[in-house]
């Protein structure tokens, strides 16, 4: 089980070192991928994966997309993605209403109210026709307005003036209402090689409605991945983040105070911690200390910071010491608030992170991969805190031969072989 970050920038991006939000999850190990958020440029990020990050995540393997909220830096890549993955129809092919076709949707999209209409209308406005179908399921509260899925006709399926009518390649989606406690349980599931995966969702506080998602194995080894959207307080999703606690928590850290020792020039460190904290709150975002505090509250085993502000570009290579100092300072602040004495990774584009087995090695940090002399690297002094979980720690692979082949191909910079599962 692993996560590949395709975009790690906050809404001020994209920047020269970060695309906007997108994260691909290999949850099932069956050549299907699930994606969280799909910013503008996500389709291109699939094509730009560096050679040393193999095996690459493949765009045509994505079968589910989970959207956290309706801000542009999280959704503007959906329609370009669908145009690519659903393939163009053959020449001379005439579109038929999706409801008359037995073919199930190739891509299922989950997200907040308004997402269905957004995708539908852009598909219509751009006169998009595809070979395969898609569906949008909306996670609703009692106050939300539903978007109807009226069946199309040959003449109406592309009519922007009729927003309640399905696009010609759209299958009618579900309206999934929150339970009385405000949570959405078992909105999706999949059967993995090791365990069944169940997806739950819950609201989190942002300046606009926002959702966090949990991905849980319901049998051994019972790992749980928690991915939060933009937030200044994820408290409403807390019931989904405990019993068991997260194996891996991915939490935003849009802004951060920078210590003077990490920024002697004073360009970033001149802002006080109080000023930074207040500004982040006013915009509905978090600082690293808030991410660490939530990780402590839910007893997360590992923590990765995401949605990084434009002030903090990713290091260009291992020798980029100035940027490394700043990024390390951000991670250290989260680690201190977390209180476990553990390294906190600050995500960069194309970083791949394994979801750890619970309590396999409580002294090891999370397995961060793909650190290469041509991409973002770590200083030699930092390698000791980036200990990958060894393949010898847990022997649960169904196929040892396949595991060995993958392990030979996918060694990280420390020399330890990494596990995808």
XYZ file of C-alpha atoms in Angstrom, residues 62-308:
247
model
C -7.044 5.218 -11.967
C -10.571 3.965 -11.283
C -11.708 6.246 -8.429
C -11.191 9.926 -7.629
C -11.982 11.437 -4.223
C -12.322 15.231 -4.173
C -11.855 17.092 -0.902
C -13.482 20.398 -1.851
C -14.481 22.616 -4.724
C -11.574 25.062 -4.797
C -9.947 25.415 -8.207
C -6.549 24.102 -7.113
C -8.151 20.731 -6.328
C -10.578 20.144 -9.223
C -9.512 21.905 -12.428
C -7.729 18.815 -13.744
C -10.744 16.485 -13.607
C -12.101 17.036 -17.110
C -8.683 16.906 -18.841
C -8.051 13.702 -16.894
C -11.369 12.200 -18.052
C -10.708 13.180 -21.661
C -7.429 11.286 -21.483
C -8.515 8.200 -19.559
C -11.946 7.624 -21.098
C -10.455 7.755 -24.612
C -11.973 9.414 -27.671
C -14.673 7.543 -29.555
C -13.801 5.991 -32.919
C -14.252 8.130 -36.005
C -17.867 8.176 -37.087
C -19.033 6.941 -33.697
C -22.393 8.401 -32.694
C -22.936 9.149 -29.023
C -25.760 7.428 -27.210
C -27.185 8.236 -23.801
C -25.095 6.499 -21.172
C -28.228 5.223 -19.452
C -28.969 3.014 -22.469
C -25.567 1.354 -22.389
C -24.749 -1.709 -20.284
C -21.134 -0.606 -19.936
C -20.357 0.463 -16.337
C -18.408 3.650 -15.664
C -14.644 3.320 -15.973
C -14.016 6.150 -13.493
C -16.024 6.855 -10.336
C -15.715 10.299 -8.762
C -16.705 11.126 -5.168
C -16.932 14.593 -3.698
C -19.003 17.426 -2.243
C -22.195 19.024 -3.483
C -21.733 20.802 -6.797
C -19.071 18.461 -8.137
C -21.471 16.589 -10.418
C -22.725 19.776 -12.052
C -19.187 21.126 -12.409
C -17.939 18.064 -14.291
C -21.127 17.675 -16.329
C -21.276 21.239 -17.577
C -17.601 21.429 -18.546
C -17.893 18.121 -20.392
C -20.863 19.602 -22.270
C -19.327 23.033 -22.870
C -16.158 21.516 -24.317
C -18.230 19.209 -26.554
C -16.394 16.243 -25.103
C -17.354 12.750 -26.246
C -15.573 9.683 -24.908
C -15.532 5.966 -25.533
C -15.956 5.059 -21.851
C -18.308 6.397 -19.176
C -17.892 8.141 -15.830
C -20.045 8.750 -12.755
C -20.069 11.373 -9.985
C -21.318 10.447 -6.500
C -21.960 13.417 -4.203
C -21.452 13.432 -0.430
C -24.300 15.557 0.874
C -25.604 17.065 4.073
C -29.264 17.748 4.769
C -28.749 21.396 3.764
C -27.211 20.636 0.361
C -29.047 20.932 -2.935
C -28.981 17.791 -5.051
C -28.040 17.740 -8.716
C -30.569 15.657 -10.678
C -29.506 12.967 -13.130
C -32.273 13.186 -15.706
C -31.795 10.795 -18.623
C -30.475 12.366 -21.799
C -31.694 12.166 -25.334
C -29.596 12.431 -28.462
C -30.325 16.153 -28.664
C -30.133 17.084 -24.981
C -27.011 15.280 -23.763
C -24.755 18.175 -24.792
C -27.087 21.027 -23.867
C -25.495 23.346 -21.329
C -28.894 25.010 -20.959
C -30.231 21.803 -19.395
C -27.934 21.225 -16.389
C -30.123 18.537 -14.842
C -29.641 16.230 -17.817
C -26.775 13.754 -17.852
C -23.845 14.203 -20.205
C -23.883 11.575 -22.930
C -21.033 9.652 -21.231
C -22.260 10.154 -17.669
C -23.925 7.447 -15.610
C -26.383 8.517 -12.903
C -24.547 8.824 -9.590
C -25.568 8.297 -5.983
C -26.589 11.037 -3.563
C -24.846 9.883 -0.387
C -26.177 11.622 2.716
C -24.220 11.973 5.928
C -25.366 9.994 8.942
C -26.730 11.891 11.982
C -23.187 12.283 13.332
C -22.208 14.125 10.151
C -20.007 11.360 8.715
C -20.207 9.366 5.480
C -19.428 5.715 6.109
C -18.538 3.003 3.606
C -18.925 5.251 0.584
C -16.674 2.986 -1.484
C -14.735 -0.224 -1.135
C -12.357 -2.503 -2.966
C -10.981 -6.006 -2.560
C -7.218 -5.908 -2.274
C -4.732 -8.755 -2.424
C -4.275 -8.594 1.345
C -7.498 -7.127 2.687
C -10.733 -5.430 1.754
C -10.458 -1.627 1.783
C -13.356 0.533 2.998
C -13.516 4.290 2.439
C -15.174 6.625 4.941
C -15.372 10.413 4.839
C -15.993 13.257 7.220
C -16.216 17.053 7.203
C -13.267 19.159 8.262
C -13.203 22.886 8.975
C -11.948 25.117 6.160
C -13.239 28.470 4.964
C -15.535 26.549 2.601
C -17.000 23.022 2.958
C -14.216 20.452 2.884
C -13.874 16.687 3.335
C -11.268 14.297 4.662
C -11.089 10.620 3.697
C -10.035 7.480 5.548
C -9.008 4.263 3.808
C -9.088 1.250 6.117
C -8.161 -2.405 5.784
C -10.896 -4.369 7.522
C -8.772 -7.485 7.953
C -5.156 -7.947 8.989
C -2.904 -6.007 8.824
C -5.622 -3.389 9.481
C -3.758 -0.358 8.215
C -5.521 2.993 8.011
C -4.643 5.899 5.753
C -6.096 9.334 6.593
C -5.929 12.067 3.944
C -7.223 15.487 4.912
C -8.134 18.301 2.566
C -7.495 21.952 3.378
C -8.262 22.598 7.027
C -7.628 24.742 10.052
C -9.360 22.217 12.325
C -10.109 18.580 11.374
C -11.950 17.843 14.631
C -15.253 16.756 12.984
C -13.540 13.761 11.340
C -11.929 12.645 14.607
C -14.268 9.641 15.158
C -13.011 8.111 11.903
C -9.362 8.618 12.863
C -9.285 6.545 16.051
C -9.845 2.912 17.018
C -7.610 2.035 15.246
C -5.381 5.086 14.854
C -3.971 6.090 11.463
C -1.011 4.168 10.152
C -0.307 7.264 8.061
C -1.786 10.757 8.376
C -1.438 13.227 5.496
C -2.149 16.730 6.798
C -1.806 20.121 5.170
C 0.747 22.715 6.312
C 0.224 25.669 4.011
C 2.277 28.164 5.987
C 5.005 28.047 8.604
C 7.163 30.251 10.745
C 10.810 29.675 9.855
C 13.490 29.730 12.535
C 16.350 32.183 12.090
C 18.991 29.420 12.026
C 17.260 27.936 8.967
C 16.962 31.318 7.241
C 19.865 33.586 8.234
C 18.869 36.123 5.573
C 15.678 36.859 7.477
C 13.535 36.791 4.347
C 11.223 34.162 5.867
C 12.202 34.197 9.532
C 11.242 37.841 10.052
C 7.585 36.796 10.392
C 6.767 35.830 13.967
C 5.171 32.501 14.828
C 2.072 34.313 16.057
C 1.694 36.291 12.845
C 2.032 33.183 10.696
C -0.406 31.207 12.818
C -3.027 33.944 12.730
C -2.711 34.429 8.976
C -3.072 30.687 8.347
C -6.190 30.530 10.507
C -7.734 33.536 8.774
C -7.400 31.742 5.448
C -8.635 28.397 6.718
C -5.272 26.640 6.731
C -2.806 24.987 9.094
C 0.772 25.447 10.224
C 3.054 22.459 10.984
C 2.419 22.615 14.722
C -1.305 22.135 14.099
C -0.625 19.074 11.959
C 1.630 17.639 14.647
C -0.943 18.317 17.348
C -3.638 16.456 15.417
C -1.257 13.560 14.763
C -0.684 13.405 18.515
C -4.411 13.562 19.238
C -5.194 10.592 16.975
C -1.962 8.727 17.838
C -0.873 8.533 14.200
C 2.005 6.193 13.487
C 3.436 8.344 10.686
C 2.856 11.893 9.459
C 3.447 13.609 6.115
C 2.874 17.317 5.496
C 1.247 18.354 2.218
C -0.241 21.445 0.501
C 2.943 23.459 0.993
